[in-house]
PDB file of C-alpha atoms and ligand atoms in Angstrom:
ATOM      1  CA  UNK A   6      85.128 115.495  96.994  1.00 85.00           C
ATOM      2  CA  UNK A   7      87.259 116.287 100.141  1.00 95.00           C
ATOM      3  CA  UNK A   8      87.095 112.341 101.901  1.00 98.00           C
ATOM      4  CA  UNK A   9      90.704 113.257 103.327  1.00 98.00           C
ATOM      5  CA  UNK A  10      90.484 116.750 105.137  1.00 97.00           C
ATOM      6  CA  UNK A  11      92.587 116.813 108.031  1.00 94.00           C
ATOM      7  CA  UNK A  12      93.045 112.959 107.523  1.00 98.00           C
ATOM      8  CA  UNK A  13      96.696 111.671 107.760  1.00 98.00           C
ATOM      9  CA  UNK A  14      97.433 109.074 104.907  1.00 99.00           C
ATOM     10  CA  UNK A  15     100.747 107.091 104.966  1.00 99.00           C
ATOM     11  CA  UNK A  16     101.800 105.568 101.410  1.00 99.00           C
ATOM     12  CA  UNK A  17     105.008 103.115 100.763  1.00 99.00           C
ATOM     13  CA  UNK A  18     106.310 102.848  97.706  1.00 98.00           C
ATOM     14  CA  UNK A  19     104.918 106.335  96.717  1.00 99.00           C
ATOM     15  CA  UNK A  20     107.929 106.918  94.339  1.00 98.00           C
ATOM     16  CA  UNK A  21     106.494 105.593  91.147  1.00 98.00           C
ATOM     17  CA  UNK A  22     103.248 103.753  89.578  1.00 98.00           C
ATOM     18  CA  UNK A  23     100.734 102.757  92.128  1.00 98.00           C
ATOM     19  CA  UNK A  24     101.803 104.748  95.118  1.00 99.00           C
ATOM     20  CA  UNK A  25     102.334 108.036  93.324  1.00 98.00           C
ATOM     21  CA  UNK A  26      98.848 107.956  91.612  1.00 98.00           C
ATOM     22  CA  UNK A  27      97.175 107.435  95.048  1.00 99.00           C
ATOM     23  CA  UNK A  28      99.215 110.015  96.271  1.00 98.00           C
ATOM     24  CA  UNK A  29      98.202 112.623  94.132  1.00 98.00           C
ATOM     25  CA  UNK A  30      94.476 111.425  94.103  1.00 98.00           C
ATOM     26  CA  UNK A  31      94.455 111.824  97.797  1.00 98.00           C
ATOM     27  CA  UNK A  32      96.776 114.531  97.892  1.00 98.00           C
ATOM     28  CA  UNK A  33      93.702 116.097  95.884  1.00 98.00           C
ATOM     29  CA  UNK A  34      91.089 115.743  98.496  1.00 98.00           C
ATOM     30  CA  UNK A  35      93.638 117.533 101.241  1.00 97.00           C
ATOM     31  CA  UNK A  36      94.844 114.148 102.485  1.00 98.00           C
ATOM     32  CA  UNK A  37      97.551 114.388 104.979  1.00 98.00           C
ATOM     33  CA  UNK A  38     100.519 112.929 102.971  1.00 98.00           C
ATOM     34  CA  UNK A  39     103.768 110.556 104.460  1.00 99.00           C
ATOM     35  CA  UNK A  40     105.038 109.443 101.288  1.00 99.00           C
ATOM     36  CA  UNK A  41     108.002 106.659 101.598  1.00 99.00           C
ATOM     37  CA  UNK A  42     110.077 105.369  99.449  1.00 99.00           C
ATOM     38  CA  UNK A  43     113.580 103.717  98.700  1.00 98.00           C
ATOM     39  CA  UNK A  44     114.294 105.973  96.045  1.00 98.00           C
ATOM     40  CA  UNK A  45     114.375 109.543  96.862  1.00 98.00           C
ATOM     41  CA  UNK A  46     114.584 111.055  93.063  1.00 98.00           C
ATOM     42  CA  UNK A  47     111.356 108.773  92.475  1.00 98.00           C
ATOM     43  CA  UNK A  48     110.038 110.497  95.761  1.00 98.00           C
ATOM     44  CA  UNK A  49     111.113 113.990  94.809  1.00 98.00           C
ATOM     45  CA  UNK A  50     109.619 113.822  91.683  1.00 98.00           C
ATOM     46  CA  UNK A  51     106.268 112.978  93.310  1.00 98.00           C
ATOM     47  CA  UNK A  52     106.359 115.687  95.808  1.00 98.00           C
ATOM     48  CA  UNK A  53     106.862 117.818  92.317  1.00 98.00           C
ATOM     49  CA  UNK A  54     103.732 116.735  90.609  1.00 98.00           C
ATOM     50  CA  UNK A  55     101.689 117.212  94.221  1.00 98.00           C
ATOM     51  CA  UNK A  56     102.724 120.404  94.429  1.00 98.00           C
ATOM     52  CA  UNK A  57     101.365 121.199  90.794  1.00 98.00           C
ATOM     53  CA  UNK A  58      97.856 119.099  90.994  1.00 97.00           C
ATOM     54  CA  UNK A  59      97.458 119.928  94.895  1.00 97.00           C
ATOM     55  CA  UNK A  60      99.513 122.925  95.648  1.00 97.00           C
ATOM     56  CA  UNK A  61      97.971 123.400  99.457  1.00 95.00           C
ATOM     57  CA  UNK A  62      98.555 119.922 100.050  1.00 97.00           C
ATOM     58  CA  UNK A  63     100.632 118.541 103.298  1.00 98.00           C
ATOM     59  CA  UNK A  64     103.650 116.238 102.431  1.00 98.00           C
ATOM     60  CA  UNK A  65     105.935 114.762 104.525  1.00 98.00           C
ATOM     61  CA  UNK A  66     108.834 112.797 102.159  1.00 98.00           C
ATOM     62  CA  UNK A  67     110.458 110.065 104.546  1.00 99.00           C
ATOM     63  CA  UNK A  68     113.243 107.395 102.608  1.00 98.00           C
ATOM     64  CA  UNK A  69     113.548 104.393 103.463  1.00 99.00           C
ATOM     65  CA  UNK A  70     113.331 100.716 102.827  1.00 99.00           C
ATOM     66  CA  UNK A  71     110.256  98.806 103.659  1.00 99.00           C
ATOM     67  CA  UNK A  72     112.452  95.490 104.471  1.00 98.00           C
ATOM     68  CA  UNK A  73     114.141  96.685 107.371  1.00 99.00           C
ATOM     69  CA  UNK A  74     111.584  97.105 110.327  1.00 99.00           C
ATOM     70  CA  UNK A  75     114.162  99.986 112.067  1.00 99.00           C
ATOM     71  CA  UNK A  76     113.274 101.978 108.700  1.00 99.00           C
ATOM     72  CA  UNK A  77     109.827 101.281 109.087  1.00 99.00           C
ATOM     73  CA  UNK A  78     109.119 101.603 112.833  1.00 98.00           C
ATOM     74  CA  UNK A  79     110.687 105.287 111.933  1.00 98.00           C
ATOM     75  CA  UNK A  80     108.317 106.475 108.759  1.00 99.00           C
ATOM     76  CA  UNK A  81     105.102 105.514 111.452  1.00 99.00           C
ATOM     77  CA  UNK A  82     107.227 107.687 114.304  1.00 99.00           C
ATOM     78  CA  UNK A  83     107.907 110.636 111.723  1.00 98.00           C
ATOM     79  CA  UNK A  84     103.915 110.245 110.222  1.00 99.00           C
ATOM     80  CA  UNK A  85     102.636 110.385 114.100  1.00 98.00           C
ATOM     81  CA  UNK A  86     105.115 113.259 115.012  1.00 98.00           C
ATOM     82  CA  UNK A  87     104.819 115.619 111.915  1.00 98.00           C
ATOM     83  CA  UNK A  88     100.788 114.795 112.208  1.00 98.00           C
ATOM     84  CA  UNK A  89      99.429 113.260 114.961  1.00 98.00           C
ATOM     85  CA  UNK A  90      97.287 110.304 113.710  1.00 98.00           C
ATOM     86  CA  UNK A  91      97.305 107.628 110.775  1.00 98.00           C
ATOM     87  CA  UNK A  92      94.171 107.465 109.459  1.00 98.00           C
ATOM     88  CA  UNK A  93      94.956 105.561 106.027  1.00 99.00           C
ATOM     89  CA  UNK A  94      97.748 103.608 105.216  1.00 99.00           C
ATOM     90  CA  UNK A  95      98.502 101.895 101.908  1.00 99.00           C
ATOM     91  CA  UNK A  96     101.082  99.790 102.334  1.00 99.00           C
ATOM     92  CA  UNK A  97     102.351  99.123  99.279  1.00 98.00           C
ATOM     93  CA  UNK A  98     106.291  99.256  98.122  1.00 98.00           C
ATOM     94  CA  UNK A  99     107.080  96.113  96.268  1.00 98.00           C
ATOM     95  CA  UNK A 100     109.133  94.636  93.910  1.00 97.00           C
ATOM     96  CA  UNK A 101     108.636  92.062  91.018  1.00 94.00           C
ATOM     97  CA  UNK A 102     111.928  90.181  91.098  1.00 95.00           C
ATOM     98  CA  UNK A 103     113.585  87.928  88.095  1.00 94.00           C
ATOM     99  CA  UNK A 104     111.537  85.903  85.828  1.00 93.00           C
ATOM    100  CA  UNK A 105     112.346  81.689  85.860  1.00 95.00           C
ATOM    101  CA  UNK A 106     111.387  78.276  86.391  1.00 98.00           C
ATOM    102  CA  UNK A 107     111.511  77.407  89.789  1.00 98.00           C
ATOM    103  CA  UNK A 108     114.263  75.160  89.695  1.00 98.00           C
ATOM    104  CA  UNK A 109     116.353  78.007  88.543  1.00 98.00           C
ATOM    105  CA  UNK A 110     114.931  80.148  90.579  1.00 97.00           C
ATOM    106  CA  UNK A 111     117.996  81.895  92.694  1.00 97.00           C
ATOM    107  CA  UNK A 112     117.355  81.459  96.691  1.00 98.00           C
ATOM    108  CA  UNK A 113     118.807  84.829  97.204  1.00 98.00           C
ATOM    109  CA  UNK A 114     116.224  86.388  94.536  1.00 98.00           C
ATOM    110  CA  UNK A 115     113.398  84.722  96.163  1.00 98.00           C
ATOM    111  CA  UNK A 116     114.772  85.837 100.016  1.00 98.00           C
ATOM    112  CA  UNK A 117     114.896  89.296  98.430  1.00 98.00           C
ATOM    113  CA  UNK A 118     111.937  89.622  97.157  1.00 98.00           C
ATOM    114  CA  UNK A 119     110.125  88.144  99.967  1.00 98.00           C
ATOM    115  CA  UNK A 120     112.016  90.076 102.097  1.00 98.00           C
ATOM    116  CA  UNK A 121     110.288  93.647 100.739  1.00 98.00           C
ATOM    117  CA  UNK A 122     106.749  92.247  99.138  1.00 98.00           C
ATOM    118  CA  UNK A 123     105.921  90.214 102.498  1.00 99.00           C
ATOM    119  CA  UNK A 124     108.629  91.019 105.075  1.00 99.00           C
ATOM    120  CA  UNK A 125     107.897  94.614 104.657  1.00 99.00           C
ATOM    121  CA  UNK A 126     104.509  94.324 104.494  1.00 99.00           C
ATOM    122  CA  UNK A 127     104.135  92.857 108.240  1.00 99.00           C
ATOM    123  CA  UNK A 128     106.520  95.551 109.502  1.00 99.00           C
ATOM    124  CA  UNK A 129     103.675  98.160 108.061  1.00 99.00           C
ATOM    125  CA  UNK A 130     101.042  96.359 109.831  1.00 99.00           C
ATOM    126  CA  UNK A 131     102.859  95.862 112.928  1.00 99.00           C
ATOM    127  CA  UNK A 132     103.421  99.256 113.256  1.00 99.00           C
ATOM    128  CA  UNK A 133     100.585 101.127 112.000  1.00 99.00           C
ATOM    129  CA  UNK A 134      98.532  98.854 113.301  1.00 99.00           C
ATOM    130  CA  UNK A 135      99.468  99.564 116.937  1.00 98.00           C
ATOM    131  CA  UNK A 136      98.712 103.503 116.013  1.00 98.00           C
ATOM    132  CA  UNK A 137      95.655 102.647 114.607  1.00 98.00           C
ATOM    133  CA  UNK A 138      94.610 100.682 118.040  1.00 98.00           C
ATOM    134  CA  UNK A 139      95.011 103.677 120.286  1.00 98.00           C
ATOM    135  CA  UNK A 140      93.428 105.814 118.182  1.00 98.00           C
ATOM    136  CA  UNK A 141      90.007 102.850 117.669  1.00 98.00           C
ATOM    137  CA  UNK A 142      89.759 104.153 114.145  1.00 98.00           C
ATOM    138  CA  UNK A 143      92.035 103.639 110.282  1.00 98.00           C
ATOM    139  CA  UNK A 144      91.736 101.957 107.169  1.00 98.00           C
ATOM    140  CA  UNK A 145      94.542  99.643 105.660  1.00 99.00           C
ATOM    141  CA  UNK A 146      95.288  98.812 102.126  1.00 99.00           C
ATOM    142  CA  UNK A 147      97.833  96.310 101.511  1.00 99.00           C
ATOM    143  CA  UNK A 148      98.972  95.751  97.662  1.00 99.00           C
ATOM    144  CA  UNK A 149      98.748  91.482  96.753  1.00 98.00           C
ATOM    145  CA  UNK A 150      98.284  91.140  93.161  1.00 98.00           C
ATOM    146  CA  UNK A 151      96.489  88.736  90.902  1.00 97.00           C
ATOM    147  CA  UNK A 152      99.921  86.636  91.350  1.00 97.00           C
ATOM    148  CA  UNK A 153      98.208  86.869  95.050  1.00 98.00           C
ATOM    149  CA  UNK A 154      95.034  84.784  94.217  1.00 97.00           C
ATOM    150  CA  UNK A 155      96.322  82.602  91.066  1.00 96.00           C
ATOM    151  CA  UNK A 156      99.590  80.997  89.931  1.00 95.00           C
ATOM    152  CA  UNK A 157     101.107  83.127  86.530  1.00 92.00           C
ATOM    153  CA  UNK A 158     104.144  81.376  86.701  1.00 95.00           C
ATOM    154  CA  UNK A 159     107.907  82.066  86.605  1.00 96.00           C
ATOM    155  CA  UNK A 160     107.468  83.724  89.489  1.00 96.00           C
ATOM    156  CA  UNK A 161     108.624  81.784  92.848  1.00 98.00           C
ATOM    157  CA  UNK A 162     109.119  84.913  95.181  1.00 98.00           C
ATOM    158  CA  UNK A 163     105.981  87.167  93.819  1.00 98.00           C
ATOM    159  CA  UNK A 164     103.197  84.493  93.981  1.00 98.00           C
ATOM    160  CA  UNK A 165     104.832  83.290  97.709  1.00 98.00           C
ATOM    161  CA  UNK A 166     104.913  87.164  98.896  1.00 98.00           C
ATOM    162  CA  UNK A 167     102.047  87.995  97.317  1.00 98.00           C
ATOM    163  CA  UNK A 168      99.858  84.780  98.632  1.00 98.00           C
ATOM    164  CA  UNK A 169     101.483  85.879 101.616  1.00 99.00           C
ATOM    165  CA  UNK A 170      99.955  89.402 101.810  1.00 99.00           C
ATOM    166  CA  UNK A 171      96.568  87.985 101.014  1.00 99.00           C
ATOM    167  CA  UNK A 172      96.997  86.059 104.114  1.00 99.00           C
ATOM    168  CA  UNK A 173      97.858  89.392 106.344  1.00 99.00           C
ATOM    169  CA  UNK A 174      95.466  90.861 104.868  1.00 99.00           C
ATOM    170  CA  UNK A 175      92.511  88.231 106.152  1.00 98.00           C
ATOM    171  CA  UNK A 176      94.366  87.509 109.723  1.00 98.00           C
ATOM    172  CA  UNK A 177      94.720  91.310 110.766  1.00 99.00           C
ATOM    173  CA  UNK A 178      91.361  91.778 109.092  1.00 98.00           C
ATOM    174  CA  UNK A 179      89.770  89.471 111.341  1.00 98.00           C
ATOM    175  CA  UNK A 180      91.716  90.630 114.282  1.00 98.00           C
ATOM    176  CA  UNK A 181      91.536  94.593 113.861  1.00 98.00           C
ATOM    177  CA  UNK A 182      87.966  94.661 112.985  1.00 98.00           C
ATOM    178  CA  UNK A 183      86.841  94.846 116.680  1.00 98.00           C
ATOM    179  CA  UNK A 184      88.820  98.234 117.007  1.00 98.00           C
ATOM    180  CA  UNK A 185      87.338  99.876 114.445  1.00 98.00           C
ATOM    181  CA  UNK A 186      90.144  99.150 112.083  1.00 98.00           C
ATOM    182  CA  UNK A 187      89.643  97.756 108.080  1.00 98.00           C
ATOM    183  CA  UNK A 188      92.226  96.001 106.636  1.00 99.00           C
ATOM    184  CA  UNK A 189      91.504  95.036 102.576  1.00 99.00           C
ATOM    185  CA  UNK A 190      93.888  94.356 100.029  1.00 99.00           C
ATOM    186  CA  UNK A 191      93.630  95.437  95.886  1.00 99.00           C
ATOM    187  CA  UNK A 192      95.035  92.441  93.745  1.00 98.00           C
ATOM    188  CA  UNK A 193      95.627  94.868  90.636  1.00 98.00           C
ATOM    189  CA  UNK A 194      96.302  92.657  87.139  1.00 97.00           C
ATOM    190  CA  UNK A 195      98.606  93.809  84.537  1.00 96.00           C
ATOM    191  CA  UNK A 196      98.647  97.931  85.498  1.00 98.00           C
ATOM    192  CA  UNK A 197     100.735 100.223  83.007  1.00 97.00           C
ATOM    193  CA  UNK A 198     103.514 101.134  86.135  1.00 97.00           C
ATOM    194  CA  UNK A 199     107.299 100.574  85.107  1.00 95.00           C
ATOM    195  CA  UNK A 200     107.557  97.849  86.992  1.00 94.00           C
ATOM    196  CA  UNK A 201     105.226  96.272  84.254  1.00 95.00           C
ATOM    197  CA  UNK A 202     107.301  97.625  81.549  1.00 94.00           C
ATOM    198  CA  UNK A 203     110.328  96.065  83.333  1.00 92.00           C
ATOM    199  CA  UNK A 204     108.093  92.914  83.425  1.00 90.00           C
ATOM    200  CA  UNK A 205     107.236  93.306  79.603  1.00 93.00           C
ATOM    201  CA  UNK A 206     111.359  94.004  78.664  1.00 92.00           C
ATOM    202  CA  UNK A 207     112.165  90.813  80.534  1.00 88.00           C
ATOM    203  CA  UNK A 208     110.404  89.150  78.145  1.00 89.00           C
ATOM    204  CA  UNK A 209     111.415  91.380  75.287  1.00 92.00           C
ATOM    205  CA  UNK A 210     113.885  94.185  75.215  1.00 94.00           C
ATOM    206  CA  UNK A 211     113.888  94.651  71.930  1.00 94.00           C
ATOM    207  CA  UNK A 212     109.989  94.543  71.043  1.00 96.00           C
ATOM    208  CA  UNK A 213     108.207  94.887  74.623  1.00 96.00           C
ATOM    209  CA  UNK A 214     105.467  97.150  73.354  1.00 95.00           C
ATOM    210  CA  UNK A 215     104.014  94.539  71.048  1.00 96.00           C
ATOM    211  CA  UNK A 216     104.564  91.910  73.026  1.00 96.00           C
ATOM    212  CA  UNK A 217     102.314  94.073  75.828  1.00 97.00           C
ATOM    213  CA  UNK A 218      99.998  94.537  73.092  1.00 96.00           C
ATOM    214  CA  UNK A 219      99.968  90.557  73.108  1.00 96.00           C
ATOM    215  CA  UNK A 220      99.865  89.861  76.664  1.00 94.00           C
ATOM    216  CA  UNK A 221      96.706  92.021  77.018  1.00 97.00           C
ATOM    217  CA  UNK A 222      94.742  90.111  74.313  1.00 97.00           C
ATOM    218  CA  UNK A 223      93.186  87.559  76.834  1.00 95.00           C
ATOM    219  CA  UNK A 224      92.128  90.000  79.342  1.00 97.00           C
ATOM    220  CA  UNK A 225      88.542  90.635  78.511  1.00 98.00           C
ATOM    221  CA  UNK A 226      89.209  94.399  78.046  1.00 98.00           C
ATOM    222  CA  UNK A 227      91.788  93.826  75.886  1.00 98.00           C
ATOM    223  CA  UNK A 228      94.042  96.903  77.393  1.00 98.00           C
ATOM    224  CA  UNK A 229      96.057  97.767  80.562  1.00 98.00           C
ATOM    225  CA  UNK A 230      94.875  98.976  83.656  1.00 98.00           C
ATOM    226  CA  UNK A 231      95.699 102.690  84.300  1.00 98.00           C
ATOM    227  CA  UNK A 232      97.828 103.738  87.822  1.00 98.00           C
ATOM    228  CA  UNK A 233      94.554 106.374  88.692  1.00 98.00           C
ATOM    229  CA  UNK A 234      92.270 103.440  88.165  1.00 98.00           C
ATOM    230  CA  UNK A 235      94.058 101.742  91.128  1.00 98.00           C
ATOM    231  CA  UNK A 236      94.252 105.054  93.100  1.00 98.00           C
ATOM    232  CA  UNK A 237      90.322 105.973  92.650  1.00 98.00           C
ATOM    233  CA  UNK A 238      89.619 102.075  94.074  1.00 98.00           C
ATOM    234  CA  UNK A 239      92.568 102.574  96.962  1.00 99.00           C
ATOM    235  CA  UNK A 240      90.933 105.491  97.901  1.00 98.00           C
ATOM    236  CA  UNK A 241      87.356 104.733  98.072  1.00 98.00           C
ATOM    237  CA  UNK A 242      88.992 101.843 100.468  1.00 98.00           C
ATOM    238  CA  UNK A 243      90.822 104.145 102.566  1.00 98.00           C
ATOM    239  CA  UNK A 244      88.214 106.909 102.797  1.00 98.00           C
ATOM    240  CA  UNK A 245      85.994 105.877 105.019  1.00 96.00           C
ATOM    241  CA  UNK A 246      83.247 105.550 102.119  1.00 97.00           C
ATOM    242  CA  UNK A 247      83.910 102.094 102.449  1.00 97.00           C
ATOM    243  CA  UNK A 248      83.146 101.294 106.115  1.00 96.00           C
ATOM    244  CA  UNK A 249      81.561  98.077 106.227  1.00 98.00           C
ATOM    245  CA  UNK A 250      84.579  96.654 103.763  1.00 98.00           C
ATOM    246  CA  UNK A 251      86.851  94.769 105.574  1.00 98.00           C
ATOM    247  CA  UNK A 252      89.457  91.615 105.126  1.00 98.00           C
ATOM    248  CA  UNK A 253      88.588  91.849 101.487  1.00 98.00           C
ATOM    249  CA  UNK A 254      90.970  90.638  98.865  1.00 98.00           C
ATOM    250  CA  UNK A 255      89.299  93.347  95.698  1.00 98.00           C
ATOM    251  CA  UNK A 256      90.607  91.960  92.218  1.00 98.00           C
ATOM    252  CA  UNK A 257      91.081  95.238  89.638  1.00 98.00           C
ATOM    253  CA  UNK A 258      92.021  93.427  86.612  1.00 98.00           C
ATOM    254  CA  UNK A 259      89.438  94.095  84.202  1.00 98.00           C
ATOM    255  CA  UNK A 260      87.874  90.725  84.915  1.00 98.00           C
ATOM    256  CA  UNK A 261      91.017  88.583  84.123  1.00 95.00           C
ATOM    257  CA  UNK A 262      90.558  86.547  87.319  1.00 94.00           C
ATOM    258  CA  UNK A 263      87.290  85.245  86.592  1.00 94.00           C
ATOM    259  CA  UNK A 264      87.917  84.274  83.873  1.00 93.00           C
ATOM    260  CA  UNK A 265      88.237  80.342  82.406  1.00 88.00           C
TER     261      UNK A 265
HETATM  262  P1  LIG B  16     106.725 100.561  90.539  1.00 97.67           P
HETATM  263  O1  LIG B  16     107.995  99.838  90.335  1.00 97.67           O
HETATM  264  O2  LIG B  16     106.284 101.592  89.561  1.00 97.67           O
HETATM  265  O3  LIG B  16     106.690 101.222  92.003  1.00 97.67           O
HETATM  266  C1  LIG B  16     107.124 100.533  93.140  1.00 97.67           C
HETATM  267  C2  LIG B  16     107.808 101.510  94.079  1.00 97.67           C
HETATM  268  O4  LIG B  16     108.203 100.789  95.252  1.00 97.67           O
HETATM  269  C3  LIG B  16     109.074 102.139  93.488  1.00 97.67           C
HETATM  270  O5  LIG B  16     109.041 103.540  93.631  1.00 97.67           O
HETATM  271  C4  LIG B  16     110.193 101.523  94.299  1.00 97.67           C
HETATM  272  O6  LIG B  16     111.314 102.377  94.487  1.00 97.67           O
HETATM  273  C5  LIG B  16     109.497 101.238  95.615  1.00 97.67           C
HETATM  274  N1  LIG B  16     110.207 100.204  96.371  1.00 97.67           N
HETATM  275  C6  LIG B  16     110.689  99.033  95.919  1.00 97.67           C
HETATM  276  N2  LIG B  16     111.333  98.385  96.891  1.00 97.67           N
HETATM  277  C7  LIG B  16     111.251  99.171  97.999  1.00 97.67           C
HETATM  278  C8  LIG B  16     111.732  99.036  99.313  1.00 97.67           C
HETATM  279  N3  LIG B  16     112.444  97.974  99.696  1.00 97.67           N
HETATM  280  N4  LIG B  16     111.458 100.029 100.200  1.00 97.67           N
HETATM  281  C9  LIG B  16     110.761 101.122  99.825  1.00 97.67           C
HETATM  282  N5  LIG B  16     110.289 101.299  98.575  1.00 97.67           N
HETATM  283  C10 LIG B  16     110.542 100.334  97.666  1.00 97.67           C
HETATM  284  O7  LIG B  16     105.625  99.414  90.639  1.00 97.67           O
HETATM  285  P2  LIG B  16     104.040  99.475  90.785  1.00 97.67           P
HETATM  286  O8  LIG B  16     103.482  98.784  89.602  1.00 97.67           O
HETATM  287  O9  LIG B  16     103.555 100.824  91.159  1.00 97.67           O
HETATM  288  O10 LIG B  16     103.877  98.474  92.026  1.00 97.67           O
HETATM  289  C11 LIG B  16     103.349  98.874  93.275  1.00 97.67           C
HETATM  290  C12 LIG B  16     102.811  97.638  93.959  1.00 97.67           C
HETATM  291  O11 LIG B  16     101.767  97.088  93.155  1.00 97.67           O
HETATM  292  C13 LIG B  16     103.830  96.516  94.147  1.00 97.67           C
HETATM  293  O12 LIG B  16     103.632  95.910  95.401  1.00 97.67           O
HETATM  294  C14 LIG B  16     103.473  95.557  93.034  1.00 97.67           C
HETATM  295  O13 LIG B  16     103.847  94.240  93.328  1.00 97.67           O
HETATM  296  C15 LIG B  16     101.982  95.709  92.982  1.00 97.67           C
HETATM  297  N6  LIG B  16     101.343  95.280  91.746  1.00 97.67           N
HETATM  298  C16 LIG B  16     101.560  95.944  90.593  1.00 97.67           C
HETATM  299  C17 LIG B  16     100.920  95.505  89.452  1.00 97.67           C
HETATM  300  C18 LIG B  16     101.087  96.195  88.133  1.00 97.67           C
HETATM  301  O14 LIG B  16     100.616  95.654  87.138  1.00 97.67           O
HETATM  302  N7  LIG B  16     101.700  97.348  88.056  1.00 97.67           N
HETATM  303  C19 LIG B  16     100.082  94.389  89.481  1.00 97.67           C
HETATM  304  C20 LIG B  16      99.901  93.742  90.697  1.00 97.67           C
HETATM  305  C21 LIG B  16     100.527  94.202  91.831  1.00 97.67           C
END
């Protein structure tokens, strides 16, 4: 499959887990890649394994942080300049933040973390959006989670950035769809990234693989979800395969969500 030849694909948070498997899955069908990301070793590293499963492929490394909208207004100008259009965008970078009861919940945590998850979010929209509009054609992925459509708990900034980025994800939906625009978000459950290990060594530091062994037992495939699981979906959505899709919230959890 080739979906992304000559297509220009930005991706935030492309520096680990999520964003660096859809990189390289898209990177594989000759996507156009802008790959962004806070941390630049994270980035370089991706650019590495690009270059070894896609060695043709076009990749454009821009860092920078999602919360500030200068930084972001910038990765859109360097994506447009270096290639001309954005015709995918998966808008993605977030963070999990610290674990605790919302009365103990720190207000500077939970400005932080809405700050990136949702904050930074809406600056990607904004901008890419506006792109998108001239050219009457794109296809947006924004990243909620399951924390996005349910309350897990412990979790004050997530579940309001997250529930947040649902709500983007229905407004611009609504609004875009005229222009020939789809905006859909993934709400991925627990998916082996670090930032779930970080989750899992929170709980446990000592003994985080069994208790992730644990925490899997009530999903009803009893295992984690897999980074190029999330890619295949994120780019089936940003394709164009997936026309007709749009202002969808898609749950890839292995059926946890459904579940009583
Ligand atoms: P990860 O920690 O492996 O990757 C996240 C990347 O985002 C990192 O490279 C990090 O440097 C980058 N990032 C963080 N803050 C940034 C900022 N301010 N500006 C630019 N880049 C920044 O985590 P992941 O699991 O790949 O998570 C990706 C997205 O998926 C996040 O939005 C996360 O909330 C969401 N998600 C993950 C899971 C899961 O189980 N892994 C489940 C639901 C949702």
């Amino acid at each position: 499959m080739q979906r992304f030849k000559d297509k220009s694909v930005i991706i935030t948070g492309a520096g680990s887990g999520l964003g660096r498997a859809a990189a390289i899955r898209i990177a594989k069908e000759q996507g156009r890649l802008t790959l962004v990301d806070l941390n630049e070793a994270g980035l370089q590293e991706t650019g590495k394994e690009i270059r070894n499963a896609a060695p043709d492929a076009e990749v454009l490394l821009v860092t920078a942080n999602v919360a500030s909208e200068a930084e972001v207004e910038n990765y859109v100008a360097e994506a447009v300049k270096r290639f001309g259009t954005i015709d995918g965008f998966f808008n993605n970078a977030g963070i999990e933040g610290k674990q605790n009861l919302t009365e103990d919940f720190g207000s500077d945590e939970f400005g932080k973390v809405v700050n990136i998850n949702l904050n930074g979010v809406f600056y990607g929209l904004k901008h890419v959006l506006k792109v998108m509009k001239e050219q009457g054609s794109g296809a947006v992925v924004n990243t909620a989670s399951v924390g996005g459509i349910r309350g897990v708990g412990n979790q004050s900034g997530y579940a309001a950035s997250k529930h947040g980025v649902v709500g983007l994800t229905r407004n611009s939906g609504i609004e875009y769809g005229q222009f020939g625009i789809q905006v859909n978000a993934i709400a991925p459950g627990a998916i082996m990234t670090p930032m779930v290990e970080g989750s899992l060594k929170q709980m446990d530091p000592e003994n985080w693989e069994q208790v992730g062994e644990e925490f899997v037992q009530p999903n009803p495939m009893k295992r984690f979800g897999k980074p190029e699981e999330v890619a295949h979906l994120v780019a089936f959505l940003l394709s164009g395969d997936a026309g007709f899709i749009n202002a969808a919230v898609i749950p890839i959890d292995g059926g946890q969500s459904y579940k009583y």
